[in-house]
XYZ file of C-alpha atoms in Angstrom:
305
model
C -93.686 34.370 42.693
C -92.554 33.354 39.441
C -89.131 34.041 37.920
C -90.699 36.204 35.341
C -92.133 38.468 37.682
C -88.666 38.474 39.771
C -87.023 39.534 36.597
C -88.892 42.784 36.290
C -86.416 45.567 36.064
C -86.219 48.094 38.525
C -87.521 51.088 36.531
C -90.866 48.908 35.654
C -94.132 50.390 36.676
C -97.346 48.500 37.301
C -95.645 45.649 38.728
C -98.929 44.026 39.862
C -100.336 44.342 36.408
C -97.306 42.479 34.804
C -97.337 39.641 37.518
C -101.282 38.798 36.804
C -100.534 38.466 32.731
C -100.231 34.923 31.462
C -96.522 33.674 31.799
C -96.585 33.384 27.851
C -97.841 37.108 27.428
C -95.552 38.749 30.076
C -92.114 38.833 27.880
C -93.862 40.463 24.923
C -95.573 42.982 27.099
C -92.198 43.767 28.599
C -90.302 43.653 25.222
C -92.676 46.581 24.194
C -92.040 48.212 27.399
C -95.668 48.492 27.935
C -94.679 48.091 31.801
C -92.905 51.482 31.462
C -95.417 53.817 30.090
C -93.129 57.047 30.670
C -91.297 56.253 27.278
C -94.698 56.565 25.373
C -95.587 59.747 27.314
C -92.151 61.496 26.327
C -92.755 60.266 22.696
C -96.426 61.865 22.651
C -95.823 65.180 24.011
C -94.189 66.772 21.251
C -96.694 65.842 18.645
C -99.173 67.207 21.234
C -97.583 70.467 21.704
C -97.452 70.741 17.908
C -101.014 70.219 17.661
C -101.934 72.486 20.538
C -99.795 75.501 19.392
C -101.095 75.335 15.995
C -104.307 76.106 17.540
C -106.197 72.891 16.951
C -106.101 70.973 20.297
C -109.691 72.125 21.189
C -111.124 71.085 17.977
C -108.961 67.814 17.100
C -109.215 65.597 20.102
C -109.551 63.063 17.780
C -106.296 63.619 16.300
C -104.718 63.673 19.509
C -106.228 60.000 20.396
C -104.867 58.767 17.212
C -101.207 60.226 17.939
C -101.640 58.648 21.276
C -102.430 55.115 19.977
C -99.880 55.562 17.368
C -97.280 56.544 20.037
C -97.889 53.432 22.107
C -97.676 51.177 19.202
C -94.702 52.506 17.704
C -92.725 53.183 20.586
C -93.429 49.677 21.292
C -92.124 48.691 18.131
C -88.884 50.866 18.334
C -88.300 49.195 21.891
C -88.494 45.821 20.398
C -86.139 46.725 17.495
C -83.700 48.123 19.821
C -83.702 44.899 21.916
C -83.111 42.893 18.648
C -79.974 45.039 17.809
C -78.805 45.279 21.314
C -79.373 41.778 22.602
C -75.772 41.138 23.219
C -74.935 44.374 24.714
C -77.792 44.097 27.230
C -76.314 40.878 28.570
C -73.442 42.875 29.881
C -75.596 45.533 31.706
C -77.061 44.595 34.806
C -80.264 46.746 34.148
C -80.810 45.495 30.864
C -79.728 41.793 31.205
C -83.112 40.623 32.352
C -84.793 41.688 29.142
C -86.879 39.020 27.428
C -84.386 38.820 24.343
C -81.145 39.017 26.448
C -82.177 36.674 28.872
C -83.400 33.959 26.441
C -87.105 34.354 27.552
C -88.168 35.160 23.960
C -86.706 34.158 20.725
C -85.519 36.227 18.098
C -88.190 35.047 15.531
C -91.001 35.537 17.995
C -89.610 39.190 18.619
C -89.648 40.080 14.844
C -93.153 38.923 14.398
C -94.266 40.801 17.634
C -92.352 44.162 15.869
C -94.371 43.147 12.561
C -97.752 43.239 14.625
C -96.789 46.501 16.309
C -95.916 48.234 13.205
C -99.473 47.144 11.553
C -101.268 48.923 14.330
C -99.213 51.941 13.494
C -100.105 51.756 9.814
C -103.659 51.972 10.824
C -103.074 55.273 12.593
C -100.832 56.468 9.631
C -104.081 56.188 7.292
C -105.543 58.698 9.751
C -103.160 61.598 8.527
C -102.976 63.636 5.509
C -100.426 62.904 2.997
C -97.614 65.536 4.262
C -97.908 64.240 7.755
C -97.889 60.548 6.679
C -94.755 60.848 4.387
C -93.139 62.615 7.304
C -93.913 60.101 9.600
C -92.578 57.319 7.262
C -89.161 59.276 7.077
C -88.666 59.002 10.820
C -88.315 55.149 10.374
C -84.902 55.716 8.874
C -83.598 57.447 12.035
C -85.457 55.132 14.267
C -83.282 52.298 12.430
C -80.067 54.010 13.076
C -80.871 54.730 16.581
C -79.485 51.651 18.341
C -75.929 51.859 16.670
C -75.405 55.477 17.679
C -74.124 54.337 21.293
C -71.417 52.181 19.367
C -69.955 55.192 17.158
C -70.639 58.577 19.226
C -70.516 59.651 22.903
C -74.022 61.476 21.957
C -76.385 58.845 21.258
C -79.005 61.183 23.347
C -78.719 63.655 20.712
C -79.822 61.314 18.106
C -82.671 59.979 20.598
C -83.781 63.934 20.551
C -83.992 63.761 16.695
C -86.150 60.680 17.211
C -88.327 61.357 20.100
C -88.958 64.907 18.930
C -90.366 63.637 15.421
C -93.817 63.839 16.460
C -93.988 67.526 16.399
C -92.872 67.334 12.687
C -95.823 64.870 12.283
C -98.356 66.757 14.401
C -97.844 70.133 13.083
C -98.657 69.506 9.303
C -101.301 66.878 10.309
C -103.539 70.119 11.193
C -101.861 72.961 9.023
C -100.940 70.738 6.006
C -97.123 72.053 6.005
C -94.274 73.355 8.289
C -93.161 76.631 9.616
C -90.409 78.441 11.509
C -92.216 77.952 14.707
C -92.311 74.331 14.055
C -88.649 74.100 13.531
C -88.201 76.012 16.841
C -90.546 73.729 18.762
C -88.785 70.760 17.440
C -85.207 72.258 18.261
C -86.438 72.788 21.988
C -87.534 69.410 22.118
C -84.275 67.772 20.912
C -82.219 69.432 23.599
C -85.175 68.672 26.171
C -84.508 64.884 25.220
C -80.583 65.327 25.478
C -81.284 66.538 28.870
C -83.549 64.147 30.334
C -81.817 60.922 28.748
C -78.554 62.197 29.971
C -80.097 62.007 33.471
C -81.453 58.587 32.606
C -77.962 57.228 31.459
C -76.552 58.429 34.921
C -77.968 54.886 36.226
C -75.626 52.917 33.928
C -72.325 54.963 33.847
C -70.348 52.138 35.403
C -71.942 49.186 33.400
C -71.881 50.966 30.224
C -67.947 51.564 30.847
C -67.564 47.998 30.962
C -69.668 47.244 28.159
C -67.940 49.895 26.174
C -71.431 51.660 25.507
C -70.870 55.451 24.919
C -73.502 58.007 26.399
C -73.369 61.750 27.290
C -73.641 61.036 31.030
C -70.154 59.160 30.530
C -68.681 61.855 28.376
C -69.819 64.923 30.811
C -68.806 63.009 33.740
C -68.737 65.361 36.673
C -70.002 68.175 34.575
C -73.383 66.276 34.103
C -75.373 68.644 35.958
C -74.185 71.728 34.013
C -74.382 69.851 30.739
C -78.009 69.035 31.712
C -78.419 72.695 32.907
C -77.321 73.711 29.406
C -79.520 71.672 27.199
C -82.609 72.777 29.372
C -81.668 76.159 28.959
C -81.462 75.975 25.083
C -84.710 73.970 24.971
C -86.440 77.055 26.960
C -84.933 79.434 24.704
C -86.283 77.692 21.631
C -89.595 77.146 22.973
C -89.796 80.828 24.132
C -89.113 81.803 20.688
C -91.800 79.494 19.271
C -94.353 80.814 21.611
C -93.404 84.610 20.780
C -93.710 83.710 17.102
C -97.080 82.410 17.703
C -98.365 85.102 20.047
C -95.829 88.036 20.269
C -96.715 89.052 23.936
C -94.868 88.695 27.440
C -97.892 86.725 28.636
C -97.052 84.089 26.044
C -93.731 83.688 27.705
C -95.014 83.669 31.101
C -96.930 80.542 30.016
C -93.566 78.612 30.209
C -92.719 79.611 33.595
C -93.940 76.358 35.569
C -92.168 74.434 33.181
C -88.770 76.445 33.604
C -89.223 76.127 37.430
C -89.877 72.525 36.925
C -86.798 71.787 35.091
C -84.891 74.194 37.271
C -85.799 71.823 40.372
C -84.536 68.660 38.374
C -81.063 70.080 37.762
C -80.581 71.885 41.452
C -82.025 68.536 43.272
C -80.366 66.066 41.009
C -77.874 63.630 42.799
C -75.853 62.206 39.953
C -74.507 59.441 42.350
C -77.713 58.230 43.116
C -79.378 55.905 40.529
C -82.820 56.038 42.139
C -82.901 59.886 42.293
C -81.694 59.920 38.494
C -84.830 57.425 37.594
C -87.336 59.524 39.511
C -86.032 63.053 37.879
C -86.209 61.358 34.549
C -89.661 60.081 35.019
C -90.812 63.436 36.144
C -90.337 64.783 32.645
C -93.752 63.310 32.078
C -95.079 66.096 34.064
C -92.666 68.602 32.269
C -94.290 67.587 28.933
C -97.670 68.314 30.419
C -96.581 71.771 31.592
C -95.381 72.278 28.020
C -98.559 71.138 26.490
C -100.754 73.432 28.687
C -98.621 76.323 27.499
C -98.652 75.668 23.897
C -102.481 74.989 24.542
C -103.268 78.482 26.150
C -101.094 80.495 23.675
C -102.224 78.461 20.486
C -105.863 78.819 21.465
C -105.597 82.762 22.204
C -103.152 83.923 19.272
């Protein structure tokens, strides 16, 4: 086994595939986090919810495809940019010290070139959107650019991540309706609190290393109250989403569509072991399934409104 394969971080997926890639390609694959597709799923779901709740998911599968492609490319670009900014901090955290830039397996110039290529792919997707959706997507770049610095200035970088990772809803809704609505803002607000909750779970893995490196996080701020904080975030998210579905279809059956998701998020909080990094990672990853449950709820309500 080569050194590159041994340096695959613990939360990588598809290790066999990464190991079979040419050595020259492997660092760039990992730099864009293609070995960890969970991030792309979590970025994609809010856009898919908006399209489904607007009642267009069945007729606009092509739009879902373009959003999926754009999500993969722009999430990869965001990860590359994040690693460029955080390369010095990453060297101080055990889980991130082996990242291509932090470990020196990729040069800074090559990372910028890879970032540019991924952005070009995102540009192709941008041309598939109407003007309102396209402008909204471009505006998100400002929030993305600021995000890596949040952990240096606030205990709640997870809140800013929520703004960024939920932005797909703000693009998906006008992509099919041509504008915005109160329902969308409720959907977006719920997504922000969902992201704060699941990223706090993710940050539980790094509390000790983050403290040594001086990195701030909601997990460090909440400390022994992390479970309660996560539960509160998930509760607010559910309240916002219930309101969004009620506005779309004001019937109790619409709220009932959220019950599977409510049970899943309750399970996450109730069974979370904040002292176990492996359990935190497993609970974080389970939000891919939570996103699917929310999509199904939006699909049912949107299609029958």
